[in-house]
Short mmCIF file of C-alpha atoms in Angstrom, two decimals:
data_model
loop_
_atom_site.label_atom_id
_atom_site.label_comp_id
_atom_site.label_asym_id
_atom_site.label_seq_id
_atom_site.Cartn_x
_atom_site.Cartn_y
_atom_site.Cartn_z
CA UNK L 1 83.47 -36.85 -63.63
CA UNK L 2 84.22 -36.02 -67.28
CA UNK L 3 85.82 -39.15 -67.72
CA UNK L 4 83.12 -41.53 -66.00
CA UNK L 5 80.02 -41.12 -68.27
CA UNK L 6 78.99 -44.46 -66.32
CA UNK L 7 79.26 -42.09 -62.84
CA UNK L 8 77.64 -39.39 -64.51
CA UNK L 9 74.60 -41.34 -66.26
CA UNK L 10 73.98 -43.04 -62.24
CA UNK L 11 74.09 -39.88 -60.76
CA UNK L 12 71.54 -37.97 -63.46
CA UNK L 13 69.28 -41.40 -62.64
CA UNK L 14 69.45 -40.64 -58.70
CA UNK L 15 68.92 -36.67 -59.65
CA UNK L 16 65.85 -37.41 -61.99
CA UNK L 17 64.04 -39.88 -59.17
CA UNK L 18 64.35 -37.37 -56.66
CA UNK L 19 62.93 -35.02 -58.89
CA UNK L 20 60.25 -37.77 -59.51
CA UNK L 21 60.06 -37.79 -55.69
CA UNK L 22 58.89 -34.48 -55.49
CA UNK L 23 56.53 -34.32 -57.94
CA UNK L 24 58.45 -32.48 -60.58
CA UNK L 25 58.23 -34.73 -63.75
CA UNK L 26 59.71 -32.18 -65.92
CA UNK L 27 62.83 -32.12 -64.45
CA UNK L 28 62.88 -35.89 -63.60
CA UNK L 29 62.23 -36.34 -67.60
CA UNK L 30 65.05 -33.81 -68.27
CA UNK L 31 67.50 -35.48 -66.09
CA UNK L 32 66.66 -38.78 -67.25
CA UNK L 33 67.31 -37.86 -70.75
CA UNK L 34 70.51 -36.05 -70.57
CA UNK L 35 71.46 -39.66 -68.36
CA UNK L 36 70.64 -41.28 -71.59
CA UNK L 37 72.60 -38.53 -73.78
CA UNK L 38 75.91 -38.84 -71.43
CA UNK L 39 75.87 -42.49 -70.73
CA UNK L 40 75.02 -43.64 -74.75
CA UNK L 41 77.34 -46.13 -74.94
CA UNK L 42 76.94 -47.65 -70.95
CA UNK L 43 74.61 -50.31 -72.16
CA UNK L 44 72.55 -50.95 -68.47
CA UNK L 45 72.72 -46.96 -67.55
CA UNK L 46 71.49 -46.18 -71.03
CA UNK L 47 68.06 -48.88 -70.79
CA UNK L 48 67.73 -48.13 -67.17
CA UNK L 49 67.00 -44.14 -67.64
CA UNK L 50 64.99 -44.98 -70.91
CA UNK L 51 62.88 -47.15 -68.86
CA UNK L 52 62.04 -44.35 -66.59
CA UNK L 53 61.74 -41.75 -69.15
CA UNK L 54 59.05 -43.84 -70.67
CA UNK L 55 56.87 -44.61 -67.83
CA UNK L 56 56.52 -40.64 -66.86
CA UNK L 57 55.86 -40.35 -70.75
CA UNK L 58 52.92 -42.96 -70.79
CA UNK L 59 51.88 -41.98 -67.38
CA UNK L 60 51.48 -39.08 -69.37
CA UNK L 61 49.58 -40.84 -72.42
CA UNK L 62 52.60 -39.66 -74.50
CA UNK L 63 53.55 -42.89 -76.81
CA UNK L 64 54.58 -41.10 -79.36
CA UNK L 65 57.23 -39.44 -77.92
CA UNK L 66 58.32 -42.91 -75.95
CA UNK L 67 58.32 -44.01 -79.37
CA UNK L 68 60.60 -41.33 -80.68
CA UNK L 69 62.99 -41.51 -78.00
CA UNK L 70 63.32 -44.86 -78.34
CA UNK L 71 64.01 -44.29 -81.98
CA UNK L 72 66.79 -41.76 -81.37
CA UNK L 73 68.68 -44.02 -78.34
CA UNK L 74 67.95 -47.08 -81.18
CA UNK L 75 70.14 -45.05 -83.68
CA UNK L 76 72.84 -43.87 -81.41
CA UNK L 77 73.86 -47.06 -80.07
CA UNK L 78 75.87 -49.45 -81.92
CA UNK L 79 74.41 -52.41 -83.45
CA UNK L 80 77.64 -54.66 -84.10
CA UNK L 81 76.30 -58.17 -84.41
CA UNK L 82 79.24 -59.83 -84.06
CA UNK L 83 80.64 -57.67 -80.83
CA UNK L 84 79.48 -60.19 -78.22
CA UNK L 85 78.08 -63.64 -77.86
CA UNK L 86 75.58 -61.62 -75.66
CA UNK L 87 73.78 -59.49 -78.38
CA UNK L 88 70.75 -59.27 -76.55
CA UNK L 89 72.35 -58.02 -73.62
CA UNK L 90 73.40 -54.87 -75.25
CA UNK L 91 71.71 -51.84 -75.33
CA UNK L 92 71.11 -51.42 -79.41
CA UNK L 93 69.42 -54.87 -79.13
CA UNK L 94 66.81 -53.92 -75.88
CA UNK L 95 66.17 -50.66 -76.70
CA UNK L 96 65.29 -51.50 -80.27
CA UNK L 97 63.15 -54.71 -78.83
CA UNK L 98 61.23 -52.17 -76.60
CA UNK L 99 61.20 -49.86 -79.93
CA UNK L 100 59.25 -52.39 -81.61
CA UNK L 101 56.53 -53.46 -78.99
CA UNK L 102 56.03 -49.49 -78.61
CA UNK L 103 55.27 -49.47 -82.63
CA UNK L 104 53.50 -52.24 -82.64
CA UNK L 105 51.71 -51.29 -80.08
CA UNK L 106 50.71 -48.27 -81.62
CA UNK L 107 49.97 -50.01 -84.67
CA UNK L 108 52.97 -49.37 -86.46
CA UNK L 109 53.67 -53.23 -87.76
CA UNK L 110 55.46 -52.41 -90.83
CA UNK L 111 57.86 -50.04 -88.44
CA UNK L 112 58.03 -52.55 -85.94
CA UNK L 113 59.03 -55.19 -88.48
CA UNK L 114 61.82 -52.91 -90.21
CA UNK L 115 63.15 -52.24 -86.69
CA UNK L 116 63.24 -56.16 -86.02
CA UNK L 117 64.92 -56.32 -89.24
CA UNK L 118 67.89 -54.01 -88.15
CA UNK L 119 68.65 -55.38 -85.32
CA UNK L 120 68.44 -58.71 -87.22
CA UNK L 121 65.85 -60.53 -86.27
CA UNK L 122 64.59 -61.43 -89.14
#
């Protein structure tokens, strides 16, 4: 499905929880993440295989690389205010809201605040 990054993103979601199934977090983590890499711009694929990348990550009491994936899916997506009367819907605006509660959770305020910032929130 070259064409269907939507199809592929799903199907790398189903892969990585079967993985997760089994036991093999590795792979589920892997799978999850190339979901997020092919389906960038599918807005509820995109938060949906973040989501589970993160919980195997702080399962893992591995916030800091939540936090840096977060960062990298944060820069990749588009943040174009003015695109819908939905902005929070979209997936620039929720994965750089979860961004920030990760920093600030970790203590980052200043980077939580300059992410808030971008995506214009303050």
């Amino acid at each position: 499905y070259p064409r269907r990054p939507d199809l592929q993103g799903r199907l790398l979601i189903a892969i990585g929880d079967d993985f997760q199934d089994t036991g093999d977090l590795r792979k589920s983590l892997m799978a999850y993440e190339k979901a997020t890499a092919v389906a960038i711009n599918c807005g509820p694929i995109v938060v949906r295989a973040a989501s589970r990348a993160e919980a195997i990550l702080m399962n893992a009491n591995r916030p800091d690389m939540a936090i840096r994936m977060y960062a990298r899916l944060f820069q990749q997506t588009s943040n174009n205010r003015n695109a819908s009367a939905f902005r929070r819907q979209t997936a620039n605006y929720q994965l750089g809201e979860r961004l920030s509660e990760l920093l600030a959770d970790a203590g980052r305020q200043g980077d939580a605040m300059e992410v808030r910032r971008r995506m214009g929130e303050q």
